[in-house]
mmCIF file of C-alpha atoms and ligand atoms in Angstrom:
data_model
loop_
_atom_site.group_PDB
_atom_site.id
_atom_site.type_symbol
_atom_site.label_atom_id
_atom_site.label_comp_id
_atom_site.label_asym_id
_atom_site.label_seq_id
_atom_site.Cartn_x
_atom_site.Cartn_y
_atom_site.Cartn_z
ATOM 1 C CA MET A 46 24.901 -0.970 6.905
ATOM 2 C CA THR A 47 21.886 0.748 5.536
ATOM 3 C CA THR A 48 19.692 2.571 7.952
ATOM 4 C CA PRO A 49 15.825 1.828 7.402
ATOM 5 C CA LEU A 50 13.879 4.818 5.995
ATOM 6 C CA VAL A 51 10.642 3.291 7.440
ATOM 7 C CA GLU A 52 10.442 1.645 10.805
ATOM 8 C CA VAL A 53 7.105 -0.009 12.047
ATOM 9 C CA GLU A 54 7.112 -1.525 15.529
ATOM 10 C CA ASN A 55 3.841 -3.182 16.883
ATOM 11 C CA ALA A 56 1.808 -0.397 15.131
ATOM 12 C CA GLN A 57 -1.910 -0.494 15.606
ATOM 13 C CA LEU A 58 -4.766 1.540 13.992
ATOM 14 C CA HIS A 59 -8.016 0.899 15.718
ATOM 15 C CA TYR A 60 -10.962 2.679 14.431
ATOM 16 C CA ARG A 61 -13.910 3.523 16.959
ATOM 17 C CA VAL A 62 -17.148 2.702 15.280
ATOM 18 C CA GLY A 63 -20.750 2.150 16.384
ATOM 19 C CA SER A 64 -22.943 3.993 18.412
ATOM 20 C CA ALA A 65 -24.064 4.082 22.056
ATOM 21 C CA VAL A 66 -27.030 1.793 21.058
ATOM 22 C CA SER A 67 -24.920 -0.868 19.314
ATOM 23 C CA ALA A 68 -22.434 -0.671 22.396
ATOM 24 C CA MET A 69 -25.561 -1.618 24.722
ATOM 25 C CA MET A 70 -26.400 -4.314 22.340
ATOM 26 C CA GLY A 71 -22.803 -5.670 23.125
ATOM 27 C CA LEU A 72 -21.571 -5.135 19.674
ATOM 28 C CA PRO A 73 -17.845 -4.452 19.369
ATOM 29 C CA SER A 74 -17.030 -0.878 18.940
ATOM 30 C CA VAL A 75 -13.690 -1.107 17.534
ATOM 31 C CA VAL A 76 -12.272 -2.189 14.201
ATOM 32 C CA LYS A 77 -8.806 -3.280 14.725
ATOM 33 C CA ALA A 78 -7.699 -2.688 11.051
ATOM 34 C CA VAL A 79 -3.941 -2.665 12.017
ATOM 35 C CA ASP A 80 -3.233 -4.881 15.102
ATOM 36 C CA GLY A 81 0.309 -5.073 16.106
ATOM 37 C CA ILE A 82 2.503 -4.859 12.689
ATOM 38 C CA SER A 83 6.313 -4.558 12.735
ATOM 39 C CA PHE A 84 8.684 -4.495 9.645
ATOM 40 C CA SER A 85 11.139 -1.930 8.256
ATOM 41 C CA LEU A 86 12.079 -0.641 4.857
ATOM 42 C CA ASN A 87 15.540 0.280 3.721
ATOM 43 C CA LYS A 88 16.305 3.207 1.427
ATOM 44 C CA GLY A 89 15.448 1.940 -1.972
ATOM 45 C CA GLU A 90 13.546 -1.118 -1.224
ATOM 46 C CA SER A 91 10.227 -1.858 -2.367
ATOM 47 C CA VAL A 92 7.823 -4.048 -0.859
ATOM 48 C CA GLY A 93 4.449 -5.536 -1.856
ATOM 49 C CA LEU A 94 1.528 -5.423 0.772
ATOM 50 C CA LEU A 95 -0.808 -8.300 -0.189
ATOM 51 C CA GLY A 96 -4.024 -9.591 1.224
ATOM 52 C CA GLU A 97 -7.691 -9.890 0.804
ATOM 53 C CA SER A 98 -10.223 -7.047 0.996
ATOM 54 C CA GLY A 99 -10.600 -5.646 4.203
ATOM 55 C CA CYS A 100 -7.452 -6.868 5.920
ATOM 56 C CA GLY A 101 -5.910 -3.515 6.549
ATOM 57 C CA LYS A 102 -3.549 -2.805 3.538
ATOM 58 C CA THR A 103 -4.877 0.812 2.923
ATOM 59 C CA SER A 104 -4.996 1.700 6.686
ATOM 60 C CA MET A 105 -1.373 0.461 6.963
ATOM 61 C CA GLY A 106 -0.485 2.718 4.125
ATOM 62 C CA ARG A 107 -2.401 5.694 5.446
ATOM 63 C CA LEU A 108 -0.444 5.695 8.760
ATOM 64 C CA LEU A 109 2.751 5.726 6.818
ATOM 65 C CA VAL A 110 1.913 8.934 4.830
ATOM 66 C CA ARG A 111 0.173 10.363 8.017
ATOM 67 C CA LEU A 112 -3.448 10.373 6.859
ATOM 68 C CA GLU A 113 -4.034 8.574 10.007
ATOM 69 C CA ASN A 114 -2.096 8.392 13.391
ATOM 70 C CA VAL A 115 -1.180 5.047 15.154
ATOM 71 C CA THR A 116 -3.506 4.451 18.064
ATOM 72 C CA GLY A 117 -0.698 2.321 19.608
ATOM 73 C CA GLY A 118 2.918 1.257 18.892
ATOM 74 C CA SER A 119 5.144 3.205 16.631
ATOM 75 C CA ALA A 120 5.723 4.216 12.971
ATOM 76 C CA ARG A 121 8.821 6.111 12.173
ATOM 77 C CA PHE A 122 10.025 7.678 9.093
ATOM 78 C CA ASP A 123 13.674 8.601 8.782
ATOM 79 C CA GLY A 124 14.060 7.982 12.703
ATOM 80 C CA ALA A 125 11.304 10.373 13.640
ATOM 81 C CA GLU A 126 7.834 9.201 14.917
ATOM 82 C CA ILE A 127 5.421 10.253 12.164
ATOM 83 C CA SER A 128 2.503 11.049 14.382
ATOM 84 C CA GLN A 129 4.644 13.528 16.435
ATOM 85 C CA LEU A 130 5.916 15.588 13.493
ATOM 86 C CA LYS A 131 5.065 19.168 13.611
ATOM 87 C CA GLY A 132 5.606 22.476 11.797
ATOM 88 C CA ARG A 133 8.498 22.513 9.423
ATOM 89 C CA ALA A 134 9.385 18.783 10.048
ATOM 90 C CA LEU A 135 5.750 17.933 9.053
ATOM 91 C CA ARG A 136 6.063 20.066 5.995
ATOM 92 C CA THR A 137 9.358 18.381 5.073
ATOM 93 C CA PHE A 138 7.819 14.987 5.562
ATOM 94 C CA ARG A 139 4.682 15.711 3.498
ATOM 95 C CA SER A 140 6.997 16.465 0.578
ATOM 96 C CA ARG A 141 9.006 13.390 1.199
ATOM 97 C CA SER A 142 6.237 10.868 1.410
ATOM 98 C CA GLN A 143 3.369 10.419 -0.917
ATOM 99 C CA MET A 144 0.433 8.098 -1.602
ATOM 100 C CA ILE A 145 -0.949 7.241 -4.935
ATOM 101 C CA PHE A 146 -4.717 6.234 -4.687
ATOM 102 C CA GLN A 147 -6.826 3.594 -6.248
ATOM 103 C CA ASN A 148 -9.112 5.609 -8.266
ATOM 104 C CA PRO A 149 -7.543 8.470 -10.085
ATOM 105 C CA PHE A 150 -10.852 10.405 -10.574
ATOM 106 C CA ASP A 151 -11.227 10.553 -6.922
ATOM 107 C CA ALA A 152 -7.787 11.846 -6.331
ATOM 108 C CA VAL A 153 -8.256 15.098 -8.400
ATOM 109 C CA ASN A 154 -10.651 17.985 -8.285
ATOM 110 C CA PRO A 155 -12.748 17.635 -11.142
ATOM 111 C CA ARG A 156 -13.096 21.399 -11.659
ATOM 112 C CA TYR A 157 -9.324 21.968 -11.877
ATOM 113 C CA THR A 158 -7.294 22.047 -14.969
ATOM 114 C CA LEU A 159 -4.445 19.557 -14.917
ATOM 115 C CA ALA A 160 -2.040 22.538 -14.576
ATOM 116 C CA LYS A 161 -3.746 23.736 -11.423
ATOM 117 C CA THR A 162 -3.933 20.017 -10.076
ATOM 118 C CA MET A 163 -0.309 19.747 -10.621
ATOM 119 C CA ALA A 164 0.645 23.267 -9.245
ATOM 120 C CA GLU A 165 -0.968 22.473 -5.831
ATOM 121 C CA PRO A 166 1.966 20.507 -4.225
ATOM 122 C CA LEU A 167 4.317 23.056 -5.535
ATOM 123 C CA ALA A 168 2.358 25.961 -4.168
ATOM 124 C CA ASN A 169 2.149 24.306 -0.799
ATOM 125 C CA ALA A 170 5.838 23.537 -0.632
ATOM 126 C CA GLY A 171 6.470 27.294 -1.526
ATOM 127 C CA ILE A 172 8.173 26.736 -4.865
ATOM 128 C CA PRO A 173 8.562 29.948 -6.805
ATOM 129 C CA LYS A 174 5.714 30.357 -9.446
ATOM 130 C CA SER A 175 8.362 30.773 -12.125
ATOM 131 C CA GLU A 176 9.396 27.039 -11.713
ATOM 132 C CA TRP A 177 6.077 25.626 -11.863
ATOM 133 C CA ARG A 178 5.523 25.197 -15.579
ATOM 134 C CA ASP A 179 9.051 23.442 -16.155
ATOM 135 C CA ARG A 180 8.559 21.186 -13.150
ATOM 136 C CA ILE A 181 5.072 20.237 -14.271
ATOM 137 C CA ILE A 182 6.251 19.399 -17.841
ATOM 138 C CA LYS A 183 9.239 17.450 -16.348
ATOM 139 C CA ALA A 184 6.943 15.426 -14.062
ATOM 140 C CA LEU A 185 4.490 14.545 -16.843
ATOM 141 C CA GLU A 186 7.464 13.552 -19.111
ATOM 142 C CA LEU A 187 8.799 11.314 -16.316
ATOM 143 C CA VAL A 188 5.382 9.264 -16.297
ATOM 144 C CA ARG A 189 5.857 9.167 -20.245
ATOM 145 C CA LEU A 190 3.026 11.352 -21.123
ATOM 146 C CA ALA A 191 3.598 12.215 -24.820
ATOM 147 C CA ASP A 192 3.437 15.940 -25.599
ATOM 148 C CA PRO A 193 2.743 16.969 -21.994
ATOM 149 C CA GLU A 194 1.809 20.698 -22.831
ATOM 150 C CA GLN A 195 -1.197 19.529 -24.467
ATOM 151 C CA TYR A 196 -2.519 18.276 -21.202
ATOM 152 C CA LEU A 197 -2.036 21.346 -19.128
ATOM 153 C CA ASP A 198 -5.571 23.091 -19.891
ATOM 154 C CA ARG A 199 -7.553 19.806 -19.977
ATOM 155 C CA PHE A 200 -10.003 18.715 -17.158
ATOM 156 C CA PRO A 201 -9.904 15.279 -15.639
ATOM 157 C CA HIS A 202 -12.941 13.999 -17.557
ATOM 158 C CA GLN A 203 -11.176 14.757 -20.721
ATOM 159 C CA LEU A 204 -8.571 12.045 -20.073
ATOM 160 C CA SER A 205 -8.638 8.245 -20.131
ATOM 161 C CA GLY A 206 -8.336 6.295 -16.613
ATOM 162 C CA GLY A 207 -4.705 5.360 -17.513
ATOM 163 C CA GLN A 208 -3.816 8.967 -18.563
ATOM 164 C CA LEU A 209 -5.283 10.442 -15.385
ATOM 165 C CA GLN A 210 -3.357 7.881 -13.236
ATOM 166 C CA ARG A 211 -0.120 8.890 -14.780
ATOM 167 C CA VAL A 212 -0.978 12.459 -14.037
ATOM 168 C CA VAL A 213 -1.710 11.603 -10.490
ATOM 169 C CA MET A 214 1.459 9.745 -10.297
ATOM 170 C CA ALA A 215 3.293 12.765 -11.707
ATOM 171 C CA ARG A 216 1.904 14.954 -9.024
ATOM 172 C CA ALA A 217 2.993 12.513 -6.351
ATOM 173 C CA LEU A 218 6.493 12.766 -7.886
ATOM 174 C CA ILE A 219 6.758 16.420 -8.572
ATOM 175 C CA LEU A 220 8.426 17.260 -5.216
ATOM 176 C CA GLU A 221 10.876 14.359 -5.824
ATOM 177 C CA PRO A 222 9.867 12.372 -2.521
ATOM 178 C CA ASP A 223 11.906 9.507 -1.215
ATOM 179 C CA PHE A 224 8.801 7.265 -0.221
ATOM 180 C CA VAL A 225 5.719 6.349 -2.205
ATOM 181 C CA VAL A 226 2.651 4.261 -1.068
ATOM 182 C CA ALA A 227 0.843 3.072 -4.335
ATOM 183 C CA ASP A 228 -2.566 1.680 -3.366
ATOM 184 C CA GLU A 229 -3.870 -0.711 -5.932
ATOM 185 C CA PRO A 230 -2.891 2.118 -8.544
ATOM 186 C CA VAL A 231 -4.145 0.006 -11.597
ATOM 187 C CA SER A 232 -7.028 -1.918 -10.065
ATOM 188 C CA MET A 233 -9.615 0.739 -11.535
ATOM 189 C CA LEU A 234 -8.017 0.797 -14.840
ATOM 190 C CA ASP A 235 -8.933 -1.193 -17.914
ATOM 191 C CA VAL A 236 -6.714 -4.314 -18.177
ATOM 192 C CA SER A 237 -5.324 -3.208 -21.502
ATOM 193 C CA VAL A 238 -3.649 -0.067 -19.964
ATOM 194 C CA ARG A 239 -2.650 -1.578 -16.636
ATOM 195 C CA ALA A 240 0.813 -2.989 -17.870
ATOM 196 C CA GLY A 241 1.578 0.504 -19.240
ATOM 197 C CA VAL A 242 1.001 2.291 -15.927
ATOM 198 C CA LEU A 243 2.706 -0.558 -13.870
ATOM 199 C CA ASN A 244 5.766 -0.219 -16.061
ATOM 200 C CA VAL A 245 5.930 3.528 -15.574
ATOM 201 C CA PHE A 246 5.691 2.879 -11.880
ATOM 202 C CA ARG A 247 8.663 0.515 -11.829
ATOM 203 C CA GLU A 248 10.765 2.668 -14.101
ATOM 204 C CA VAL A 249 10.157 5.846 -12.179
ATOM 205 C CA ARG A 250 10.855 4.048 -8.790
ATOM 206 C CA ASP A 251 14.121 2.590 -10.017
ATOM 207 C CA LYS A 252 15.199 5.988 -11.755
ATOM 208 C CA LEU A 253 14.520 8.055 -8.692
ATOM 209 C CA GLY A 254 15.611 5.241 -6.106
ATOM 210 C CA LEU A 255 12.294 5.569 -4.431
ATOM 211 C CA THR A 256 11.449 3.373 -1.321
ATOM 212 C CA ALA A 257 7.981 2.190 -2.233
ATOM 213 C CA ILE A 258 4.981 0.011 -0.760
ATOM 214 C CA TYR A 259 2.838 -1.331 -3.511
ATOM 215 C CA ILE A 260 -0.548 -2.463 -2.121
ATOM 216 C CA SER A 261 -2.527 -5.153 -4.032
ATOM 217 C CA HIS A 262 -4.760 -8.250 -3.446
ATOM 218 C CA ASP A 263 -3.348 -9.690 -6.461
ATOM 219 C CA LEU A 264 -0.104 -11.757 -5.952
ATOM 220 C CA ALA A 265 0.667 -11.641 -9.780
ATOM 221 C CA LEU A 266 0.892 -7.900 -9.794
ATOM 222 C CA VAL A 267 3.028 -7.904 -6.641
ATOM 223 C CA ARG A 268 5.124 -10.382 -8.136
ATOM 224 C CA TYR A 269 5.704 -8.087 -11.128
ATOM 225 C CA VAL A 270 6.403 -5.047 -9.038
ATOM 226 C CA CYS A 271 8.129 -6.001 -5.908
ATOM 227 C CA GLU A 272 11.019 -8.270 -4.794
ATOM 228 C CA ARG A 273 9.836 -8.528 -1.302
ATOM 229 C CA THR A 274 6.177 -9.254 -0.273
ATOM 230 C CA ILE A 275 4.481 -8.800 3.175
ATOM 231 C CA VAL A 276 1.417 -10.971 3.482
ATOM 232 C CA MET A 277 -1.354 -9.457 5.736
ATOM 233 C CA TYR A 278 -4.520 -10.971 7.040
ATOM 234 C CA LEU A 279 -6.890 -9.145 9.545
ATOM 235 C CA GLY A 280 -4.592 -6.436 10.539
ATOM 236 C CA ARG A 281 -1.486 -8.650 11.071
ATOM 237 C CA ILE A 282 1.442 -9.898 9.226
ATOM 238 C CA MET A 283 1.509 -13.545 8.338
ATOM 239 C CA GLU A 284 4.640 -13.900 6.220
ATOM 240 C CA ASP A 285 7.302 -11.464 5.073
ATOM 241 C CA GLY A 286 10.165 -12.310 2.638
ATOM 242 C CA PRO A 287 11.380 -12.410 -0.819
ATOM 243 C CA THR A 288 8.593 -12.660 -3.462
ATOM 244 C CA GLU A 289 10.084 -15.529 -5.318
ATOM 245 C CA ALA A 290 10.570 -17.620 -2.476
ATOM 246 C CA ILE A 291 6.989 -16.917 -1.161
ATOM 247 C CA VAL A 292 5.610 -17.847 -4.647
ATOM 248 C CA ARG A 293 7.714 -20.790 -5.149
ATOM 249 C CA GLU A 294 7.297 -22.260 -1.594
ATOM 250 C CA PRO A 295 4.776 -20.252 0.586
ATOM 251 C CA LEU A 296 5.132 -21.217 4.242
ATOM 252 C CA HIS A 297 2.039 -19.890 6.104
ATOM 253 C CA PRO A 298 -1.193 -21.791 5.268
ATOM 254 C CA TYR A 299 -2.759 -18.343 4.322
ATOM 255 C CA THR A 300 -0.091 -17.531 1.929
ATOM 256 C CA GLN A 301 -0.433 -20.996 0.538
ATOM 257 C CA ALA A 302 -4.147 -20.261 -0.318
ATOM 258 C CA LEU A 303 -3.331 -16.970 -1.909
ATOM 259 C CA VAL A 304 -0.650 -18.746 -4.215
ATOM 260 C CA ALA A 305 -3.091 -21.513 -4.880
ATOM 261 C CA ALA A 306 -5.525 -19.156 -6.108
ATOM 262 C CA VAL A 307 -3.264 -17.156 -8.667
ATOM 263 C CA PRO A 308 -4.286 -18.047 -12.254
ATOM 264 C CA THR A 309 -1.851 -19.660 -14.349
ATOM 265 C CA PRO A 310 -0.373 -17.803 -17.123
ATOM 266 C CA ASN A 311 -2.571 -17.489 -20.401
ATOM 267 C CA ALA A 312 -5.541 -18.721 -18.443
ATOM 268 C CA ASP A 313 -8.518 -16.304 -18.522
ATOM 269 C CA GLN A 314 -8.137 -13.625 -16.017
ATOM 270 C CA SER A 315 -10.537 -14.655 -13.369
ATOM 271 C CA HIS A 316 -9.114 -16.059 -10.258
ATOM 272 C CA GLU A 317 -9.769 -19.276 -8.694
ATOM 273 C CA PRO A 318 -11.683 -18.922 -5.312
ATOM 274 C CA LEU A 319 -9.308 -19.361 -2.364
ATOM 275 C CA PRO A 320 -9.393 -22.912 -1.399
ATOM 276 C CA ILE A 321 -10.178 -21.652 2.127
ATOM 277 C CA GLY A 322 -13.465 -20.295 0.977
ATOM 278 C CA ARG A 323 -14.371 -16.677 0.706
ATOM 279 C CA GLY A 324 -15.824 -15.973 4.225
ATOM 280 C CA ALA A 325 -14.993 -12.327 4.540
ATOM 281 C CA PRO A 326 -13.157 -12.030 7.861
ATOM 282 C CA ASP A 327 -14.567 -9.343 10.289
ATOM 283 C CA PRO A 328 -12.158 -7.279 12.007
ATOM 284 C CA ARG A 329 -14.506 -6.344 14.601
ATOM 285 C CA ASN A 330 -14.637 -9.652 15.903
ATOM 286 C CA PRO A 331 -11.286 -11.414 15.146
ATOM 287 C CA PRO A 332 -10.908 -15.045 16.238
ATOM 288 C CA SER A 333 -8.741 -15.527 19.351
ATOM 289 C CA GLY A 334 -5.184 -16.741 19.179
ATOM 290 C CA CYS A 335 -4.119 -16.785 15.409
ATOM 291 C CA VAL A 336 -6.528 -14.516 13.461
ATOM 292 C CA PHE A 337 -6.465 -16.943 10.495
ATOM 293 C CA ARG A 338 -7.208 -20.329 12.409
ATOM 294 C CA ASP A 339 -10.990 -20.382 11.673
ATOM 295 C CA ARG A 340 -10.118 -20.624 8.053
ATOM 296 C CA CYS A 341 -6.963 -22.513 8.404
ATOM 297 C CA PRO A 342 -6.948 -26.215 7.090
ATOM 298 C CA LYS A 343 -3.987 -26.992 9.553
ATOM 299 C CA ALA A 344 -5.152 -25.339 12.718
ATOM 300 C CA PHE A 345 -4.661 -27.056 15.823
ATOM 301 C CA ASP A 346 -5.411 -26.285 19.550
ATOM 302 C CA ARG A 347 -2.559 -23.826 20.307
ATOM 303 C CA CYS A 348 -3.910 -21.717 17.607
ATOM 304 C CA ALA A 349 -6.897 -20.694 19.529
ATOM 305 C CA ALA A 350 -5.047 -20.193 22.636
ATOM 306 C CA GLU A 351 -2.039 -18.167 21.569
ATOM 307 C CA VAL A 352 -1.071 -15.440 19.198
ATOM 308 C CA PRO A 353 1.778 -16.668 16.938
ATOM 309 C CA ALA A 354 4.841 -14.620 17.167
ATOM 310 C CA SER A 355 6.909 -13.848 13.994
ATOM 311 C CA LYS A 356 9.741 -16.207 13.582
ATOM 312 C CA LYS A 357 12.539 -16.210 11.225
ATOM 313 C CA VAL A 358 12.545 -19.242 8.892
ATOM 314 C CA GLY A 359 15.370 -19.027 6.217
ATOM 315 C CA THR A 360 15.207 -15.695 4.473
ATOM 316 C CA ARG A 361 11.494 -15.206 5.769
ATOM 317 C CA HIS A 362 9.457 -14.123 8.797
ATOM 318 C CA VAL A 363 6.448 -16.303 9.235
ATOM 319 C CA ALA A 364 3.822 -15.998 12.209
ATOM 320 C CA CYS A 365 2.468 -19.615 12.447
ATOM 321 C CA HIS A 366 2.507 -22.150 15.367
ATOM 322 C CA LEU A 367 3.643 -24.728 12.616
ATOM 323 C CA PHE A 368 6.993 -22.995 12.731
ATOM 324 C CA ASP A 369 7.358 -22.990 16.663
ATOM 325 C CA GLU A 370 10.322 -24.818 17.625
ATOM 326 C CA ALA A 371 8.295 -26.746 20.012
ATOM 327 C CA GLY A 372 5.405 -26.689 17.848
HETATM 328 N N1 LIG B 138 -12.279 5.190 8.607
HETATM 329 C C1 LIG B 138 -12.758 4.028 9.026
HETATM 330 N N2 LIG B 138 -13.625 3.832 10.139
HETATM 331 C C2 LIG B 138 -13.967 2.574 10.394
HETATM 332 N N3 LIG B 138 -13.494 1.464 9.892
HETATM 333 C C3 LIG B 138 -12.613 1.561 8.996
HETATM 334 C C4 LIG B 138 -12.187 2.797 8.438
HETATM 335 N N4 LIG B 138 -11.323 2.635 7.508
HETATM 336 C C5 LIG B 138 -11.252 1.348 7.183
HETATM 337 N N5 LIG B 138 -12.108 0.638 8.170
HETATM 338 C C6 LIG B 138 -12.150 -0.940 8.189
HETATM 339 O O1 LIG B 138 -10.951 -1.279 8.612
HETATM 340 C C7 LIG B 138 -10.647 -2.565 8.126
HETATM 341 C C8 LIG B 138 -9.545 -2.438 7.086
HETATM 342 O O2 LIG B 138 -9.870 -1.709 5.942
HETATM 343 P P1 LIG B 138 -8.659 -1.282 4.993
HETATM 344 O O3 LIG B 138 -9.312 -0.275 3.989
HETATM 345 O O4 LIG B 138 -7.496 -0.840 5.404
HETATM 346 O O5 LIG B 138 -8.541 -2.674 4.172
HETATM 347 P P2 LIG B 138 -7.793 -3.104 2.657
HETATM 348 O O6 LIG B 138 -7.113 -4.357 2.977
HETATM 349 O O7 LIG B 138 -7.295 -1.911 2.115
HETATM 350 O O8 LIG B 138 -9.082 -3.484 1.897
HETATM 351 P P3 LIG B 138 -9.413 -3.465 0.374
HETATM 352 O O9 LIG B 138 -8.613 -4.385 -0.362
HETATM 353 O O10 LIG B 138 -10.787 -3.628 0.295
HETATM 354 O O11 LIG B 138 -9.088 -2.048 -0.139
HETATM 355 C C9 LIG B 138 -12.088 -2.872 7.227
HETATM 356 O O12 LIG B 138 -12.869 -3.786 7.966
HETATM 357 C C10 LIG B 138 -12.630 -1.396 7.004
HETATM 358 O O13 LIG B 138 -14.117 -1.612 6.835
HETATM 359 MG MG1 LIG B 139 -7.601 -0.784 0.489
#
C-alpha cells in the first residue's frame, strides 16, 4: 500500500472581493476559486490539472504549497494539515514542496545575479555557505544548462526565456523537494524551446521521483507530461483518471469539449474554439446545481437542481448526472 503524499478533501478557497458599495448593489462578494475539491496523490505520482482560464488551477496549486490557506475543507501534505504547519514543521514543508510559475521573469529579482537567486533557498534552509557553489552548479546541471559556471554572474535579462525557466526550475529543485507544482511552466516561452523545457521537467521528475502537479489549459501538453489528468471547471473537478482513457473516451461533457478542441498533430498550432462556445464562466456567480450545466449540450432538469457527486466509472471518477445510477 502506498500512502498518499497529498490529500485534498472538499477543499475550498474563496476569495473575498468587492467593496461595501458593490455589496450594497447586491453584487456577489466572494469568488469561489476552489469550491469543494477532493483528490489524493501517491508518492511519485504526477497529475495534470487541466481546464480553461479562470477555473481555479493556480488557486489549487497555491493552496498546496501554502501560498494560500484553505477557507474550508482540508489539504494535507504527508499527513499534516498544510494550513496548520508552524515553526520547524513549516520550514521543512517549505523545502519539501515547491512551485514553478508561468513567467520566469516574474519569479526572479531582476537585480540579483543568478548565483544570488539560486543561493536564496539555500540560505533560508540554513545550508552552510561553503556548500552553495557546488549545489548551485549541480542543480543547473540537472536542468541541462551547459557550462553552468558561465551563468553565475549573469542577470536575468541576459538569459533567454527558456534558459531562465531552467534556472527557475533548478532553484525549485535545489533543496531536493518531494513535491512540485508546475504552473503552466512553458506557456510564456517561445514554441521552439517549449519541448526542451518540458523534456527537462519530465526527466528531472523521474530522476528525483518527484510527486508533481502540472497545470495547463492545454490537453496536448498534459498528455505529454502526465499519466493522470484532473479536469477542473469553475472550482470543481469534473473528471479524474488516466490521461489516455480521458483522451480516447472522455466521459464528462466538459472533457468531451476539451478533447474535441485539441488540434490534430501536424495541423497549425491554433486550437479549435471549444464546441461549447467561449462564454467565460464567472466564479462569482456560478450556476446552481452542476456549474457546467449552462454550457452543457446534454444538460437536463436535474442538473440545475443538484450538484453532481463524484462517481467511480471504471478507472475514472466523473461528476455528472449522466452517470448517476438512477440518472
Ligand atoms: N487573489 C485573488 N483575489 C480575488 N480573486 C482571485 C484571486 N486570485 C484568483 N482569483 C479569481 O479566482 C478565479 C480562479 O483563478 P485562478 O487564477 O486560480 O484560475 P486559473 O485556472 O489558474 O486561470 P488561468 O488559466 O487564467 O491561469 C478567477 O476568477 C480569478 O479571477
Ligand atoms: Mg493560472
